[in-house]
Short mmCIF file of N, CA, C and O in Angstrom, two decimals:
data_model
loop_
_atom_site.label_atom_id
_atom_site.label_comp_id
_atom_site.label_asym_id
_atom_site.label_seq_id
_atom_site.Cartn_x
_atom_site.Cartn_y
_atom_site.Cartn_z
N LYS A 1 -15.09 -17.01 84.59
CA LYS A 1 -15.12 -15.46 84.37
C LYS A 1 -13.73 -14.96 84.79
O LYS A 1 -13.25 -13.86 84.14
N GLU A 2 -13.29 -15.39 85.41
CA GLU A 2 -11.70 -15.10 85.58
C GLU A 2 -10.87 -15.33 84.47
O GLU A 2 -10.09 -14.24 84.11
N ILE A 3 -10.83 -16.00 83.60
CA ILE A 3 -10.19 -16.05 82.18
C ILE A 3 -10.59 -14.89 81.49
O ILE A 3 -9.62 -14.36 80.73
N ILE A 4 -11.76 -14.77 81.42
CA ILE A 4 -12.22 -13.65 80.80
C ILE A 4 -11.73 -12.28 80.90
O ILE A 4 -10.93 -11.38 80.48
N ARG A 5 -11.68 -11.98 82.68
CA ARG A 5 -11.20 -11.03 83.21
C ARG A 5 -9.65 -10.58 83.21
O ARG A 5 -9.41 -9.57 83.03
N THR A 6 -8.99 -11.72 83.24
CA THR A 6 -7.56 -11.35 82.88
C THR A 6 -6.74 -11.48 81.47
O THR A 6 -5.81 -11.44 81.48
N LYS A 7 -7.49 -12.48 80.58
CA LYS A 7 -7.02 -12.68 79.36
C LYS A 7 -7.73 -11.49 78.29
O LYS A 7 -7.53 -11.82 77.00
N PHE A 8 -8.72 -11.23 78.51
CA PHE A 8 -9.68 -10.44 77.24
C PHE A 8 -9.81 -8.92 77.53
O PHE A 8 -9.88 -8.50 78.76
N ILE A 9 -9.88 -8.35 76.47
CA ILE A 9 -10.10 -6.79 76.39
C ILE A 9 -11.46 -6.93 75.77
O ILE A 9 -11.85 -7.66 74.87
N VAL A 10 -12.44 -6.70 76.57
CA VAL A 10 -13.98 -6.62 76.06
C VAL A 10 -14.26 -5.74 75.23
O VAL A 10 -13.82 -4.34 75.55
N GLY A 11 -15.45 -5.78 74.28
CA GLY A 11 -15.92 -4.76 73.74
C GLY A 11 -17.53 -4.96 73.39
O GLY A 11 -18.26 -6.19 73.85
N LEU A 12 -18.18 -4.09 73.15
CA LEU A 12 -19.73 -4.10 73.19
C LEU A 12 -20.15 -3.76 72.00
O LEU A 12 -19.60 -2.58 71.56
N LEU A 13 -21.20 -4.06 71.37
CA LEU A 13 -21.91 -3.59 69.90
C LEU A 13 -22.48 -2.33 70.21
O LEU A 13 -22.42 -1.33 69.78
N THR A 14 -23.33 -2.14 71.95
CA THR A 14 -23.95 -1.25 72.06
C THR A 14 -22.54 -0.07 72.30
O THR A 14 -23.66 1.15 72.52
N GLU A 15 -21.93 0.01 72.43
CA GLU A 15 -20.60 0.81 72.51
C GLU A 15 -19.26 0.93 71.49
O GLU A 15 -18.19 1.09 71.98
N MET A 16 -19.80 0.39 70.36
CA MET A 16 -19.17 -0.17 69.40
C MET A 16 -17.91 0.77 68.96
O MET A 16 -16.67 0.54 68.73
N GLU A 17 -18.26 2.28 68.96
CA GLU A 17 -16.97 3.03 68.66
C GLU A 17 -16.01 3.35 69.64
O GLU A 17 -14.64 3.26 69.68
N GLU A 18 -16.47 3.36 71.13
CA GLU A 18 -15.51 3.52 71.98
C GLU A 18 -14.53 2.00 72.34
O GLU A 18 -13.46 1.92 72.39
N SER A 19 -15.55 1.21 71.66
CA SER A 19 -14.65 -0.49 71.98
C SER A 19 -13.57 -0.29 70.90
O SER A 19 -12.56 -0.69 71.54
N VAL A 20 -13.84 0.05 69.69
CA VAL A 20 -12.81 0.26 68.78
C VAL A 20 -11.81 1.08 69.10
O VAL A 20 -10.51 0.67 68.86
N GLU A 21 -11.91 2.16 70.00
CA GLU A 21 -11.12 2.96 70.29
C GLU A 21 -10.12 2.34 71.07
O GLU A 21 -9.04 2.31 71.00
N ARG A 22 -10.54 1.61 72.34
CA ARG A 22 -9.59 0.98 73.06
C ARG A 22 -8.88 0.17 72.49
O ARG A 22 -7.78 -0.57 72.34
N PHE A 23 -9.75 -0.79 71.61
CA PHE A 23 -8.67 -2.00 70.82
C PHE A 23 -7.54 -1.38 69.81
O PHE A 23 -6.60 -1.97 70.28
N ASP A 24 -7.71 -0.07 69.32
CA ASP A 24 -7.01 0.76 68.78
C ASP A 24 -5.40 0.79 69.77
O ASP A 24 -4.42 0.82 69.62
N LYS A 25 -6.07 1.48 70.67
CA LYS A 25 -4.72 2.05 71.63
C LYS A 25 -4.03 0.94 72.05
O LYS A 25 -2.78 0.90 72.44
N TYR A 26 -5.10 -0.37 72.45
CA TYR A 26 -4.33 -1.35 73.20
C TYR A 26 -3.40 -2.39 72.44
O TYR A 26 -2.18 -2.46 72.72
N PHE A 27 -3.78 -2.39 70.89
CA PHE A 27 -2.99 -3.15 70.14
C PHE A 27 -2.02 -2.15 69.15
O PHE A 27 -1.32 -2.69 68.44
N GLY A 28 -2.25 -0.88 69.41
CA GLY A 28 -1.22 0.27 68.73
C GLY A 28 -1.81 0.40 67.14
O GLY A 28 -0.85 0.49 66.50
N TRP A 29 -3.10 0.35 66.78
CA TRP A 29 -3.43 0.52 65.75
C TRP A 29 -3.54 1.69 65.37
O TRP A 29 -4.58 2.32 66.11
N HIS A 30 -2.97 2.33 64.38
CA HIS A 30 -3.28 3.76 64.28
C HIS A 30 -2.97 4.48 62.68
O HIS A 30 -2.23 5.48 62.54
N ASP A 31 -3.94 3.70 62.24
CA ASP A 31 -4.08 4.10 60.67
C ASP A 31 -5.00 5.14 60.47
O ASP A 31 -6.22 4.68 60.47
N LYS A 32 -4.44 6.31 60.50
CA LYS A 32 -5.56 7.10 60.31
C LYS A 32 -5.76 7.85 59.39
O LYS A 32 -7.04 8.27 59.28
N GLU A 33 -5.36 7.37 58.43
CA GLU A 33 -5.95 7.31 56.97
C GLU A 33 -7.11 6.92 56.53
O GLU A 33 -7.89 6.86 55.97
N VAL A 34 -7.16 5.46 56.72
CA VAL A 34 -7.94 4.39 56.22
C VAL A 34 -9.02 4.32 57.10
O VAL A 34 -10.15 3.86 57.19
N ARG A 35 -8.82 4.39 58.76
CA ARG A 35 -9.83 4.32 59.76
C ARG A 35 -11.36 5.17 59.64
O ARG A 35 -11.96 4.51 59.76
N PRO A 36 -11.20 6.44 59.25
CA PRO A 36 -12.55 6.97 59.49
C PRO A 36 -13.49 6.53 58.56
O PRO A 36 -14.41 6.38 58.59
N GLU A 37 -12.84 6.20 57.02
CA GLU A 37 -13.62 5.44 55.96
C GLU A 37 -14.48 4.02 56.59
O GLU A 37 -15.56 3.71 56.69
N CYS A 38 -13.27 3.19 57.40
CA CYS A 38 -13.89 2.07 57.74
C CYS A 38 -14.85 1.86 58.66
O CYS A 38 -15.83 1.18 58.85
N GLN A 39 -14.43 2.66 59.66
CA GLN A 39 -15.03 3.09 61.10
C GLN A 39 -16.98 3.59 60.60
O GLN A 39 -17.73 2.85 61.07
N LYS A 40 -17.20 4.67 59.43
CA LYS A 40 -18.17 5.09 58.67
C LYS A 40 -18.64 3.76 58.25
O LYS A 40 -20.11 3.62 58.73
N LYS A 41 -18.33 3.21 57.58
CA LYS A 41 -18.77 1.79 56.79
C LYS A 41 -19.34 0.53 57.55
O LYS A 41 -19.96 -0.02 57.55
N SER A 42 -18.10 0.56 58.67
CA SER A 42 -18.73 -0.92 59.49
C SER A 42 -19.31 -0.12 60.96
O SER A 42 -20.20 -0.95 61.23
N ILE A 43 -18.96 0.76 61.20
CA ILE A 43 -19.51 0.99 62.91
C ILE A 43 -21.22 2.08 62.54
O ILE A 43 -21.99 1.49 63.08
N GLN A 44 -20.98 3.19 61.93
CA GLN A 44 -21.97 3.96 61.74
C GLN A 44 -22.97 3.40 60.84
O GLN A 44 -24.10 3.73 61.21
N THR A 45 -22.84 3.04 59.74
CA THR A 45 -23.61 2.42 58.84
C THR A 45 -24.20 1.12 58.79
O THR A 45 -25.56 0.70 58.93
N GLY A 46 -23.34 0.40 59.61
CA GLY A 46 -23.71 -1.14 60.05
C GLY A 46 -23.92 -1.92 58.82
O GLY A 46 -24.87 -2.60 58.73
N TYR A 47 -22.64 -2.04 58.07
CA TYR A 47 -23.13 -3.04 57.03
C TYR A 47 -23.29 -4.77 57.03
O TYR A 47 -24.02 -5.05 56.02
N ASN A 48 -23.28 -5.07 58.37
CA ASN A 48 -23.50 -6.33 58.68
C ASN A 48 -24.85 -6.52 59.57
O ASN A 48 -24.78 -7.28 60.26
N ARG A 49 -25.60 -5.52 59.49
CA ARG A 49 -26.93 -5.42 60.22
C ARG A 49 -28.09 -6.38 59.13
O ARG A 49 -27.69 -6.21 58.26
N ASN A 50 -28.74 -7.10 59.98
CA ASN A 50 -29.66 -7.46 58.96
C ASN A 50 -30.78 -7.71 60.08
O ASN A 50 -31.12 -7.82 61.11
N PRO A 51 -32.27 -7.33 59.34
CA PRO A 51 -33.81 -7.13 59.88
C PRO A 51 -33.99 -8.43 60.26
O PRO A 51 -33.79 -9.55 59.73
N HIS A 52 -34.48 -8.32 61.78
CA HIS A 52 -35.11 -9.76 62.22
C HIS A 52 -36.46 -9.18 62.96
O HIS A 52 -36.76 -8.40 63.52
N ASP A 53 -37.40 -10.05 63.02
CA ASP A 53 -38.82 -9.96 63.63
C ASP A 53 -38.40 -10.20 64.96
O ASP A 53 -37.63 -10.94 65.49
N LEU A 54 -39.05 -9.23 65.78
CA LEU A 54 -39.23 -9.20 66.86
C LEU A 54 -39.79 -10.67 67.51
O LEU A 54 -40.88 -11.30 67.16
N THR A 55 -39.57 -11.22 68.60
CA THR A 55 -39.77 -12.50 69.24
C THR A 55 -40.76 -11.98 70.26
O THR A 55 -40.43 -11.57 71.19
N GLU A 56 -41.93 -12.90 70.40
CA GLU A 56 -42.56 -12.58 71.58
C GLU A 56 -42.54 -13.33 72.97
O GLU A 56 -42.17 -14.44 72.72
N ARG A 57 -42.40 -12.29 73.88
CA ARG A 57 -41.93 -12.89 75.34
C ARG A 57 -42.88 -13.80 75.83
O ARG A 57 -44.26 -13.60 75.70
N GLY A 58 -42.07 -14.96 76.14
CA GLY A 58 -43.24 -15.93 76.72
C GLY A 58 -43.31 -16.85 75.56
O GLY A 58 -44.23 -17.97 75.94
N GLY A 59 -43.27 -17.00 74.09
CA GLY A 59 -43.94 -17.94 73.23
C GLY A 59 -42.83 -19.02 73.10
O GLY A 59 -42.20 -18.79 73.81
N GLU A 60 -43.17 -19.52 72.17
CA GLU A 60 -42.84 -20.97 71.92
C GLU A 60 -41.21 -20.66 71.30
O GLU A 60 -39.97 -20.85 72.12
N ALA A 61 -40.77 -19.58 70.59
CA ALA A 61 -39.56 -19.20 70.17
C ALA A 61 -38.71 -18.75 71.26
O ALA A 61 -37.79 -18.70 71.50
N TRP A 62 -39.55 -17.64 72.10
CA TRP A 62 -38.67 -17.06 73.31
C TRP A 62 -38.23 -18.02 74.22
O TRP A 62 -37.07 -18.03 74.68
N ASN A 63 -38.98 -18.99 74.43
CA ASN A 63 -38.81 -20.09 75.50
C ASN A 63 -37.60 -21.05 75.23
O ASN A 63 -36.79 -21.36 75.62
N ILE A 64 -37.61 -21.39 73.68
CA ILE A 64 -36.17 -22.37 72.89
C ILE A 64 -35.23 -21.37 73.14
O ILE A 64 -34.25 -21.71 73.53
N LEU A 65 -35.39 -19.96 72.92
CA LEU A 65 -34.16 -19.21 72.69
C LEU A 65 -33.68 -18.96 74.45
O LEU A 65 -32.38 -19.03 74.50
N ALA A 66 -34.33 -18.79 75.28
CA ALA A 66 -34.27 -18.71 76.60
C ALA A 66 -33.19 -19.53 77.10
O ALA A 66 -32.57 -19.64 77.78
N ALA A 67 -33.97 -20.84 76.70
CA ALA A 67 -33.45 -22.22 77.03
C ALA A 67 -31.70 -22.44 76.40
O ALA A 67 -30.83 -22.70 77.20
N VAL A 68 -31.85 -22.02 75.35
CA VAL A 68 -30.70 -22.24 74.30
C VAL A 68 -29.31 -21.04 75.25
O VAL A 68 -28.50 -21.27 75.28
N ASN A 69 -29.88 -20.20 75.45
CA ASN A 69 -28.89 -19.05 75.96
C ASN A 69 -29.13 -18.97 77.24
O ASN A 69 -28.55 -17.49 78.04
N GLU A 70 -29.31 -19.84 78.52
CA GLU A 70 -29.42 -19.91 79.69
C GLU A 70 -28.10 -19.11 80.26
O GLU A 70 -28.06 -18.54 81.20
N TYR A 71 -26.83 -19.71 79.93
CA TYR A 71 -25.64 -19.61 80.64
C TYR A 71 -25.07 -17.90 80.11
O TYR A 71 -24.22 -17.63 80.33
N ASP A 72 -25.38 -17.94 78.66
CA ASP A 72 -24.96 -16.83 77.90
C ASP A 72 -25.27 -15.35 78.51
O ASP A 72 -24.66 -14.42 78.66
N LEU A 73 -26.76 -15.13 79.24
CA LEU A 73 -27.31 -14.01 79.18
C LEU A 73 -26.64 -13.63 80.69
O LEU A 73 -26.33 -12.54 80.93
N PRO A 74 -26.20 -14.31 81.76
CA PRO A 74 -25.25 -13.96 82.78
C PRO A 74 -23.98 -13.68 82.42
O PRO A 74 -23.12 -12.78 83.35
N LEU A 75 -23.58 -14.38 81.34
CA LEU A 75 -22.07 -13.97 81.11
C LEU A 75 -22.07 -12.96 80.19
O LEU A 75 -20.97 -11.87 80.58
N TYR A 76 -22.94 -12.67 79.65
CA TYR A 76 -23.31 -11.01 79.12
C TYR A 76 -23.21 -9.86 80.22
O TYR A 76 -22.65 -9.09 79.95
N ALA A 77 -23.86 -10.20 80.87
CA ALA A 77 -24.23 -9.07 81.99
C ALA A 77 -22.71 -9.07 82.77
O ALA A 77 -22.61 -7.90 82.87
N TYR A 78 -22.33 -10.04 83.17
CA TYR A 78 -20.87 -9.68 83.58
C TYR A 78 -20.14 -8.98 82.71
O TYR A 78 -19.04 -8.24 83.12
N ILE A 79 -20.18 -9.40 81.27
CA ILE A 79 -19.12 -8.48 80.46
C ILE A 79 -19.50 -7.15 80.46
O ILE A 79 -18.33 -6.48 79.88
N VAL A 80 -20.71 -6.83 80.56
CA VAL A 80 -20.81 -5.70 80.41
C VAL A 80 -20.74 -4.70 81.75
O VAL A 80 -19.55 -3.56 81.73
N GLU A 81 -20.21 -5.65 82.75
CA GLU A 81 -19.43 -5.09 84.04
C GLU A 81 -18.03 -4.93 83.75
O GLU A 81 -17.49 -3.67 84.26
N LEU A 82 -17.64 -5.89 83.12
CA LEU A 82 -16.01 -6.01 83.02
C LEU A 82 -15.73 -4.57 82.07
O LEU A 82 -14.50 -3.74 82.11
N TYR A 83 -16.40 -4.76 81.10
CA TYR A 83 -16.31 -3.54 80.21
C TYR A 83 -16.42 -2.16 80.68
O TYR A 83 -15.44 -1.52 80.25
N HIS A 84 -17.21 -1.97 81.81
CA HIS A 84 -17.37 -0.52 82.45
C HIS A 84 -15.76 -0.27 83.14
O HIS A 84 -15.32 0.83 83.36
N LYS A 85 -15.65 -1.66 83.88
CA LYS A 85 -14.54 -1.86 84.99
C LYS A 85 -13.03 -1.34 83.74
O LYS A 85 -12.26 -0.77 84.42
N GLN A 86 -13.12 -1.88 82.85
CA GLN A 86 -11.85 -1.98 81.74
C GLN A 86 -11.78 -0.51 81.26
O GLN A 86 -10.61 -0.09 81.32
N GLY A 87 -12.57 0.41 81.04
CA GLY A 87 -13.18 1.62 80.78
C GLY A 87 -12.25 2.66 82.00
O GLY A 87 -11.52 3.27 81.39
N GLU A 88 -12.37 2.14 83.16
CA GLU A 88 -11.48 2.73 84.50
C GLU A 88 -9.99 2.60 84.05
O GLU A 88 -9.51 3.69 84.37
N LEU A 89 -9.57 1.79 83.59
CA LEU A 89 -8.25 1.41 83.12
C LEU A 89 -7.98 2.25 82.06
O LEU A 89 -6.57 2.98 82.25
N PHE A 90 -8.47 2.27 80.72
CA PHE A 90 -8.18 3.20 79.76
C PHE A 90 -8.39 4.69 80.28
O PHE A 90 -7.20 5.43 79.70
N ARG A 91 -8.80 5.18 81.06
CA ARG A 91 -9.23 6.80 81.24
C ARG A 91 -7.93 6.90 82.56
O ARG A 91 -7.39 8.05 82.31
N GLU A 92 -7.20 5.61 83.08
CA GLU A 92 -5.96 5.91 84.09
C GLU A 92 -4.88 6.36 82.99
O GLU A 92 -4.24 7.01 83.42
N ASN A 93 -4.82 5.38 82.05
CA ASN A 93 -3.89 5.34 81.21
C ASN A 93 -3.67 6.53 80.82
O ASN A 93 -2.61 7.11 80.40
N LYS A 94 -4.70 6.94 80.07
CA LYS A 94 -5.54 8.12 79.47
C LYS A 94 -4.63 9.65 80.15
O LYS A 94 -3.89 10.41 80.11
N ALA A 95 -4.97 9.34 81.56
CA ALA A 95 -4.70 10.45 82.29
C ALA A 95 -3.06 10.43 82.79
O ALA A 95 -2.46 11.63 82.87
N GLU A 96 -2.61 9.46 82.79
CA GLU A 96 -1.08 8.98 83.05
C GLU A 96 -0.07 9.83 81.68
O GLU A 96 0.70 10.10 81.60
N GLU A 97 -0.74 9.72 80.42
CA GLU A 97 -0.21 9.61 79.53
C GLU A 97 -0.19 11.68 79.21
O GLU A 97 0.92 12.21 78.58
N THR A 98 -1.16 12.15 79.62
CA THR A 98 -1.45 13.71 79.76
C THR A 98 -0.54 14.26 80.87
O THR A 98 -0.38 15.26 80.66
N ALA A 99 -0.20 13.57 81.98
CA ALA A 99 0.55 14.06 82.96
C ALA A 99 2.13 14.40 82.67
O ALA A 99 2.65 13.81 81.75
#
């Protein structure tokens, strides 16, 4: 967790637009001409989305996936928490820029 906290800027698929804005700001990506079209194609439309059947909770497939992802779920929960903490840093930097 410490490595992720100190070495990564995290983004969430559930917060894709804000995540991309954070990456833009951090890395200095400022292509305002191409970005809106790319954003529409990639984020809003989701050209890389694929439909999947839902897995029945407690079923055989569910249990296999749960076992395989035993450590991923707590890590994901930590990353969601870290995402919100990092958001505070971006808000603080924005406040400093406007002051």
